[in-house]
Amino acid sequence: MSYLMSNYAPLEVTFVKGKGCYLTDTQGEKYLDALSGVGVVGLGHCHPNITAAIQMQAAELLHTSNWYHIAHQETLAERLCKLADMDNVFFANSGAEANEAAIKIARLHGHANQIANPVILTANQSFHGRTMATLSATGNTKVQAGFSPLVSEFIYIDFNDVSAIQAHTNNHNIVAVMLEPIQGESGVHVPKDDYLNQVQSICQANNWLLILDEVQTGIGRTGKLFAHQYNHITPDVLTLAKGLGNGVPIGACLAKGKAATLLTPGTHGSTFGGNPLVCKTALSVLDTIEQDNILEHVIQMNKYLVSGLQSIATDKVTEIRSKGLMIAIQLNQDCTELLNAALQKKLLINITGRSIRLLPPLIISQAEADIIINTINELLSAL
């Protein structure tokens, strides 16, 4: 009997140890983690730099209230803002909380402009979190089922379709557009190269905020520190989490310009957000990405992995979508059975719709990439 609520359906394995790209279960069996804990442990499990930072900080100070200054928090805020060309940051504990803060900023922006019922445009098949506001922002009825009434007001538009956004420019209640630069949870959907640039132009022409949810795409996952840097733009609001803490829970909502002035004392907060432990850890993550030239490695490993996967692609594969180490292998048939089949072969993957999703650690080697390629080949051959 389990005393856990049944909102998860875990596979029949329990991991007790991790190192690099591998996890070890209770039986001593090693598994290649091609999912990075769903895009979290970008620097791999138990990276020595991250472990040392956690141990050192845990021995000094874990937590103080945000009623007082927190040195590591202020250092991390400055570092992130300079890296992203933003003005300030609010620290939370997760991507959902970072997105919740972004939604509140958008509403404050609307009210500051005398808009009584602020509306945010979000994309169909998006994913922004599981709090009530972020669930409502998510353009997927499957994850919303059973939780109505949802939080208003959100309007869902097709992703990668500028005309769908342009069609709402006469709606004077719109205050923001909230998008993932690449849709991750729905299967690594990469938009046209200039999509975000065009969206930003529409936002600027209409005094809307551009909110980019980089919870999954941020912190090196795509080969840039932030995916929107491929477009040479700066959003009004940027949200981060996942890879920022390499396993330690941290979220961040960054803002620029008019969006950076809207949260004032008493309007928002978090008990645990930005405590000394998580901020020291995040600083170590950023240090390691820079020192180890991780971004260039991601770009090189994208080429290696995608080339290898294309070489084994069968008539069952209709498309391979990727950006950096976000990869989806689209199939022409249901492939849910591959989740357990891969587990039996000691490979951890994700299935979304009819695609195999890979989010391997950013430190993955060519030898480990070969294991992924060969195992995927075996899985497809047996399908």
Coordinates of C-alpha atoms in Angstrom, one line a residue:
M1 CA 0.0 0.0 0.0
S2 CA 1.2 3.5 -0.9
Y3 CA 0.3 6.5 1.1
L4 CA 1.0 8.8 -1.8
M5 CA -1.8 10.3 -3.8
S6 CA -2.3 8.6 -7.1
N7 CA -1.7 11.6 -9.4
Y8 CA 1.5 10.0 -10.7
A9 CA 1.8 6.6 -12.4
P10 CA 5.5 5.8 -11.8
L11 CA 7.3 3.1 -13.7
E12 CA 8.5 0.1 -11.7
V13 CA 11.9 1.3 -10.8
T14 CA 13.4 3.2 -7.9
F15 CA 16.7 5.1 -8.3
V16 CA 19.0 5.6 -5.4
K17 CA 22.2 7.0 -6.9
G18 CA 23.2 9.2 -9.8
K19 CA 26.4 10.2 -11.5
G20 CA 26.8 12.1 -14.7
C21 CA 24.3 10.8 -17.3
Y22 CA 23.5 7.7 -15.3
L23 CA 21.1 6.6 -12.6
T24 CA 21.4 3.4 -10.5
D25 CA 18.4 1.6 -9.1
T26 CA 17.9 -0.4 -5.9
Q27 CA 19.2 -3.6 -7.6
G28 CA 22.4 -1.9 -8.7
E29 CA 21.4 -1.6 -12.4
K30 CA 22.6 1.5 -14.3
Y31 CA 20.3 3.4 -16.6
L32 CA 21.2 6.1 -19.1
D33 CA 19.0 9.1 -18.3
A34 CA 18.1 10.6 -21.7
L35 CA 15.5 12.8 -20.0
S36 CA 17.6 14.7 -17.4
G37 CA 14.7 14.4 -14.9
V38 CA 12.5 16.2 -17.5
G39 CA 15.1 18.7 -18.5
V40 CA 16.3 19.5 -15.0
V41 CA 19.8 18.0 -14.4
G42 CA 21.4 19.7 -17.4
L43 CA 24.9 19.2 -15.9
G44 CA 24.2 15.6 -15.0
H45 CA 23.5 13.9 -11.7
C46 CA 25.8 14.8 -8.7
H47 CA 28.0 17.1 -10.7
P48 CA 31.0 17.7 -8.4
N49 CA 30.8 21.5 -8.7
I50 CA 27.1 21.5 -7.8
T51 CA 27.6 19.0 -5.0
A52 CA 30.4 21.1 -3.5
A53 CA 28.3 24.3 -3.6
I54 CA 25.3 22.6 -2.0
Q55 CA 27.5 21.0 0.8
M56 CA 29.3 24.3 1.5
Q57 CA 26.1 26.3 1.7
A58 CA 24.3 23.7 3.7
A59 CA 27.0 24.0 6.3
E60 CA 26.7 27.8 6.5
L61 CA 23.0 28.8 6.0
L62 CA 20.0 27.2 4.4
H63 CA 17.2 29.8 4.8
T64 CA 16.3 33.2 5.9
S65 CA 13.1 35.1 5.2
N66 CA 12.9 37.6 2.4
W67 CA 12.2 40.2 5.0
Y68 CA 16.0 40.5 5.0
H69 CA 18.7 40.9 2.3
I70 CA 20.1 37.6 1.0
A71 CA 23.5 38.1 -0.5
H72 CA 23.5 35.1 -2.8
Q73 CA 20.1 36.1 -4.1
E74 CA 21.2 39.6 -5.0
T75 CA 24.3 38.2 -6.7
L76 CA 22.3 35.7 -8.7
A77 CA 19.8 38.4 -9.6
E78 CA 22.5 40.6 -11.0
R79 CA 24.1 37.7 -12.9
L80 CA 20.9 36.6 -14.5
C81 CA 19.8 40.1 -15.4
K82 CA 23.1 40.9 -17.1
L83 CA 23.1 37.6 -19.0
A84 CA 19.5 38.1 -20.2
D85 CA 19.6 41.9 -20.5
M86 CA 16.8 42.2 -18.0
D87 CA 16.3 44.7 -15.2
N88 CA 15.2 42.7 -12.2
V89 CA 14.0 39.3 -11.0
F90 CA 11.6 37.6 -8.6
F91 CA 12.7 34.2 -7.3
A92 CA 10.2 31.3 -6.8
N93 CA 10.5 27.6 -6.3
S94 CA 9.3 26.2 -9.7
G95 CA 8.5 27.0 -13.3
A96 CA 4.8 27.2 -12.5
E97 CA 5.4 29.8 -9.8
A98 CA 7.6 31.8 -12.1
N99 CA 4.9 31.8 -14.7
E100 CA 2.3 32.7 -12.0
A101 CA 4.4 35.8 -11.3
A102 CA 4.5 36.6 -15.0
I103 CA 0.7 36.4 -15.2
K104 CA 0.3 38.7 -12.2
I105 CA 2.7 41.2 -13.8
A106 CA 0.7 41.1 -17.0
R107 CA -2.5 41.8 -15.1
L108 CA -0.9 44.7 -13.2
H109 CA 0.3 46.0 -16.6
G110 CA -3.4 45.9 -17.8
H111 CA -4.7 47.7 -14.7
A112 CA -2.0 50.3 -15.0
N113 CA -3.4 51.0 -18.4
Q114 CA -7.0 51.2 -17.2
I115 CA -7.9 47.8 -18.6
A116 CA -10.5 46.3 -16.2
N117 CA -10.4 42.7 -17.7
P118 CA -6.9 42.0 -18.8
V119 CA -6.6 39.1 -21.4
I120 CA -3.5 37.1 -22.2
L121 CA -2.9 35.3 -25.5
T122 CA -1.3 31.9 -25.1
A123 CA -0.8 29.1 -27.6
N124 CA -2.7 25.9 -28.3
Q125 CA -0.7 22.8 -27.1
S126 CA 1.4 24.9 -24.7
F127 CA 2.3 24.0 -21.2
H128 CA 2.9 26.6 -18.5
G129 CA 2.3 24.7 -15.2
R130 CA -0.3 23.2 -13.0
T131 CA -1.3 25.9 -10.6
M132 CA -4.8 27.2 -11.4
A133 CA -3.6 30.3 -13.3
T134 CA -0.8 28.5 -15.2
L135 CA -3.1 25.6 -15.9
S136 CA -5.6 28.1 -17.4
A137 CA -2.8 29.6 -19.5
T138 CA -2.0 26.1 -20.8
G139 CA -3.6 25.5 -24.2
N140 CA -4.4 21.8 -23.6
T141 CA -7.8 20.7 -22.6
K142 CA -6.4 17.3 -21.5
V143 CA -4.5 18.7 -18.5
Q144 CA -7.3 21.1 -17.7
A145 CA -10.0 18.4 -17.5
G146 CA -11.8 18.3 -14.1
F147 CA -10.5 21.7 -12.9
S148 CA -13.1 24.1 -14.2
P149 CA -14.0 26.8 -13.8
L150 CA -10.6 27.9 -15.0
V151 CA -9.0 31.3 -14.3
S152 CA -9.9 33.8 -16.9
E153 CA -8.9 35.5 -19.1
F154 CA -6.9 33.6 -21.6
I155 CA -7.4 33.3 -25.4
Y156 CA -5.6 30.4 -27.1
I157 CA -4.1 30.9 -30.6
D158 CA -2.2 28.5 -32.9
F159 CA 1.6 28.4 -32.3
N160 CA 3.9 29.5 -35.1
D161 CA 1.1 31.5 -36.7
V162 CA 1.6 35.3 -36.6
S163 CA -1.7 36.0 -38.3
A164 CA -3.5 34.3 -35.4
I165 CA -2.0 36.9 -33.0
Q166 CA -2.6 39.7 -35.5
A167 CA -6.2 38.8 -35.6
H168 CA -6.6 40.0 -32.0
T169 CA -5.1 43.5 -32.3
N170 CA -8.6 45.0 -32.2
N171 CA -9.3 43.4 -28.8
H172 CA -8.5 46.2 -26.4
N173 CA -8.4 43.9 -23.4
I174 CA -5.3 42.1 -24.6
V175 CA -2.3 42.9 -22.3
A176 CA 0.3 40.2 -23.2
V177 CA 1.3 37.3 -25.3
M178 CA 2.8 34.4 -23.4
L179 CA 4.7 31.7 -25.4
E180 CA 7.3 29.0 -25.1
P181 CA 10.1 29.8 -27.7
I182 CA 9.9 26.0 -28.4
Q183 CA 6.9 24.0 -27.3
G184 CA 8.5 21.2 -25.2
E185 CA 5.8 19.2 -23.5
S186 CA 3.8 18.8 -26.7
G187 CA 6.7 17.3 -28.6
V188 CA 9.5 19.8 -29.3
H189 CA 7.7 22.1 -31.8
V190 CA 10.2 24.6 -33.2
P191 CA 8.7 27.7 -34.8
K192 CA 9.9 29.6 -37.9
D193 CA 13.1 31.5 -37.4
D194 CA 11.5 34.9 -37.3
Y195 CA 8.3 34.0 -35.5
L196 CA 9.3 35.5 -32.1
N197 CA 10.6 38.6 -33.8
Q198 CA 7.2 39.2 -35.5
V199 CA 5.4 38.5 -32.3
Q200 CA 7.5 41.0 -30.5
S201 CA 6.8 43.6 -33.2
I202 CA 3.0 43.1 -32.7
C203 CA 3.4 43.4 -28.9
Q204 CA 5.4 46.6 -29.1
A205 CA 2.9 48.2 -31.6
N206 CA 0.0 47.4 -29.2
N207 CA 1.6 48.0 -25.8
W208 CA 1.4 44.3 -24.9
L209 CA 3.9 42.5 -22.9
L210 CA 5.9 39.7 -24.5
I211 CA 6.3 36.9 -21.9
L212 CA 8.6 34.1 -22.8
D213 CA 8.3 30.9 -20.8
E214 CA 11.9 29.4 -20.9
V215 CA 11.3 27.0 -18.1
Q216 CA 12.4 24.1 -20.3
T217 CA 14.3 25.9 -23.1
G218 CA 16.5 28.1 -20.8
I219 CA 19.9 27.5 -19.1
G220 CA 21.6 26.1 -22.2
R221 CA 19.1 23.4 -23.3
T222 CA 19.0 24.8 -26.9
G223 CA 22.7 25.7 -27.3
K224 CA 22.1 29.3 -26.2
L225 CA 21.7 30.2 -22.5
F226 CA 18.2 31.4 -23.5
A227 CA 16.4 30.2 -26.6
H228 CA 15.2 33.6 -27.5
Q229 CA 18.8 34.7 -28.0
Y230 CA 18.7 33.0 -31.4
N231 CA 16.2 35.8 -32.4
H232 CA 18.4 38.6 -31.0
I233 CA 15.4 39.9 -29.0
T234 CA 14.7 40.7 -25.4
P235 CA 11.2 39.9 -23.9
D236 CA 9.4 42.1 -21.4
V237 CA 9.2 39.1 -19.0
L238 CA 11.2 35.9 -19.0
T239 CA 10.6 32.8 -16.8
L240 CA 13.1 30.2 -15.9
A241 CA 13.4 27.1 -13.7
K242 CA 14.4 23.4 -14.3
G243 CA 18.1 23.6 -15.4
L244 CA 18.8 26.7 -13.2
G245 CA 19.1 24.6 -10.1
N246 CA 20.3 21.3 -11.6
G247 CA 17.9 19.5 -9.3
V248 CA 17.5 22.0 -6.5
P249 CA 14.0 23.7 -6.8
I250 CA 14.3 27.2 -8.1
G251 CA 12.2 29.4 -10.4
A252 CA 12.9 32.9 -11.7
C253 CA 10.7 35.6 -13.3
L254 CA 12.8 38.3 -14.9
A255 CA 11.3 41.6 -16.1
K256 CA 12.5 44.6 -18.2
G257 CA 11.4 48.2 -18.7
K258 CA 7.8 48.9 -17.8
A259 CA 7.2 45.3 -16.7
A260 CA 10.0 45.6 -14.1
T261 CA 8.3 48.3 -12.1
L262 CA 4.9 46.6 -11.5
L263 CA 5.6 44.3 -8.5
T264 CA 5.9 46.5 -5.4
P265 CA 6.1 45.6 -1.7
G266 CA 3.2 43.4 -0.7
T267 CA 2.0 42.5 -4.2
H268 CA 3.8 39.2 -4.4
G269 CA 6.1 36.9 -2.4
S270 CA 7.4 33.4 -1.6
T271 CA 8.5 31.9 1.7
F272 CA 11.2 29.7 0.3
G273 CA 11.9 31.6 -3.0
G274 CA 15.5 32.6 -3.5
N275 CA 16.9 31.2 -0.3
P276 CA 20.7 31.0 0.2
L277 CA 21.0 27.3 -0.7
V278 CA 19.2 27.5 -4.1
C279 CA 20.8 30.7 -5.1
K280 CA 24.3 29.5 -4.3
T281 CA 23.5 26.3 -6.3
A282 CA 22.2 28.3 -9.3
L283 CA 25.4 30.5 -9.3
S284 CA 27.5 27.3 -9.4
V285 CA 25.4 26.1 -12.4
L286 CA 26.0 29.3 -14.3
D287 CA 29.7 29.1 -13.4
T288 CA 30.0 25.6 -14.7
I289 CA 28.2 26.3 -18.0
E290 CA 30.6 29.1 -18.7
Q291 CA 33.8 27.4 -17.5
D292 CA 33.1 24.1 -19.3
N293 CA 32.0 25.7 -22.6
I294 CA 28.7 23.8 -22.3
L295 CA 26.8 25.8 -24.9
E296 CA 29.2 24.9 -27.7
H297 CA 29.1 21.3 -26.5
V298 CA 25.3 21.2 -26.8
I299 CA 25.5 22.5 -30.4
Q300 CA 28.0 19.8 -31.3
M301 CA 26.1 17.1 -29.6
N302 CA 22.9 18.2 -31.4
K303 CA 24.6 17.6 -34.7
Y304 CA 26.0 14.2 -33.6
L305 CA 22.7 12.9 -32.1
V306 CA 20.4 14.1 -34.9
S307 CA 22.7 12.8 -37.6
G308 CA 22.9 9.4 -35.9
L309 CA 19.1 9.3 -35.4
Q310 CA 18.5 10.2 -39.1
S311 CA 20.8 7.4 -40.2
I312 CA 18.7 4.8 -38.4
A313 CA 15.3 6.4 -39.3
T314 CA 12.9 3.9 -40.7
D315 CA 9.6 4.4 -42.5
K316 CA 8.0 4.6 -39.1
V317 CA 9.8 8.0 -38.5
T318 CA 8.0 10.9 -40.1
E319 CA 10.1 13.8 -38.7
I320 CA 12.9 14.6 -36.3
R321 CA 12.5 17.9 -34.6
S322 CA 15.3 19.5 -32.5
K323 CA 17.0 22.5 -31.1
G324 CA 20.1 21.8 -29.1
L325 CA 19.4 18.9 -26.8
M326 CA 15.7 19.1 -27.2
I327 CA 14.9 16.3 -29.6
A328 CA 11.6 14.7 -30.7
I329 CA 11.3 11.7 -33.1
Q330 CA 7.9 11.8 -34.6
L331 CA 6.4 8.4 -35.6
N332 CA 3.5 7.4 -37.8
Q333 CA 1.9 5.2 -35.1
D334 CA 1.2 5.0 -31.4
C335 CA 4.4 4.4 -29.5
T336 CA 3.4 4.5 -25.8
E337 CA 4.7 0.9 -25.4
L338 CA 8.2 2.2 -26.0
L339 CA 8.3 3.9 -22.5
N340 CA 8.5 0.5 -20.8
A341 CA 10.5 -1.1 -23.6
A342 CA 13.2 1.5 -23.3
L343 CA 13.2 1.1 -19.5
Q344 CA 13.9 -2.6 -20.0
K345 CA 16.9 -1.6 -22.1
K346 CA 18.1 0.7 -19.4
L347 CA 17.3 3.9 -21.2
L348 CA 15.0 6.6 -19.8
I349 CA 13.0 8.5 -22.4
N350 CA 9.6 10.3 -22.6
I351 CA 6.7 9.7 -25.0
T352 CA 4.5 12.6 -25.9
G353 CA 1.7 11.8 -28.4
R354 CA 3.3 9.8 -31.2
S355 CA 6.8 11.1 -30.6
I356 CA 9.8 10.0 -28.6
R357 CA 11.2 13.0 -26.6
L358 CA 14.8 13.2 -25.6
L359 CA 16.2 15.7 -23.2
P360 CA 19.7 14.3 -22.3
P361 CA 22.1 16.0 -20.0
L362 CA 24.0 18.8 -21.6
I363 CA 27.2 17.1 -20.7
I364 CA 26.4 13.9 -22.7
S365 CA 29.4 12.3 -24.5
Q366 CA 29.5 10.8 -28.0
A367 CA 29.7 7.3 -26.5
E368 CA 26.5 8.0 -24.5
A369 CA 24.9 9.4 -27.6
D370 CA 25.7 6.2 -29.4
I371 CA 23.9 4.2 -26.7
I372 CA 20.8 6.4 -27.2
I373 CA 21.0 6.0 -31.1
N374 CA 21.5 2.3 -31.0
T375 CA 18.8 1.7 -28.4
I376 CA 16.3 3.8 -30.3
N377 CA 17.1 1.8 -33.4
E378 CA 16.4 -1.4 -31.5
L379 CA 13.1 0.0 -30.1
L380 CA 11.9 1.1 -33.6
S381 CA 12.9 -2.2 -35.2
A382 CA 10.8 -4.1 -32.6
L383 CA 7.8 -1.7 -32.9

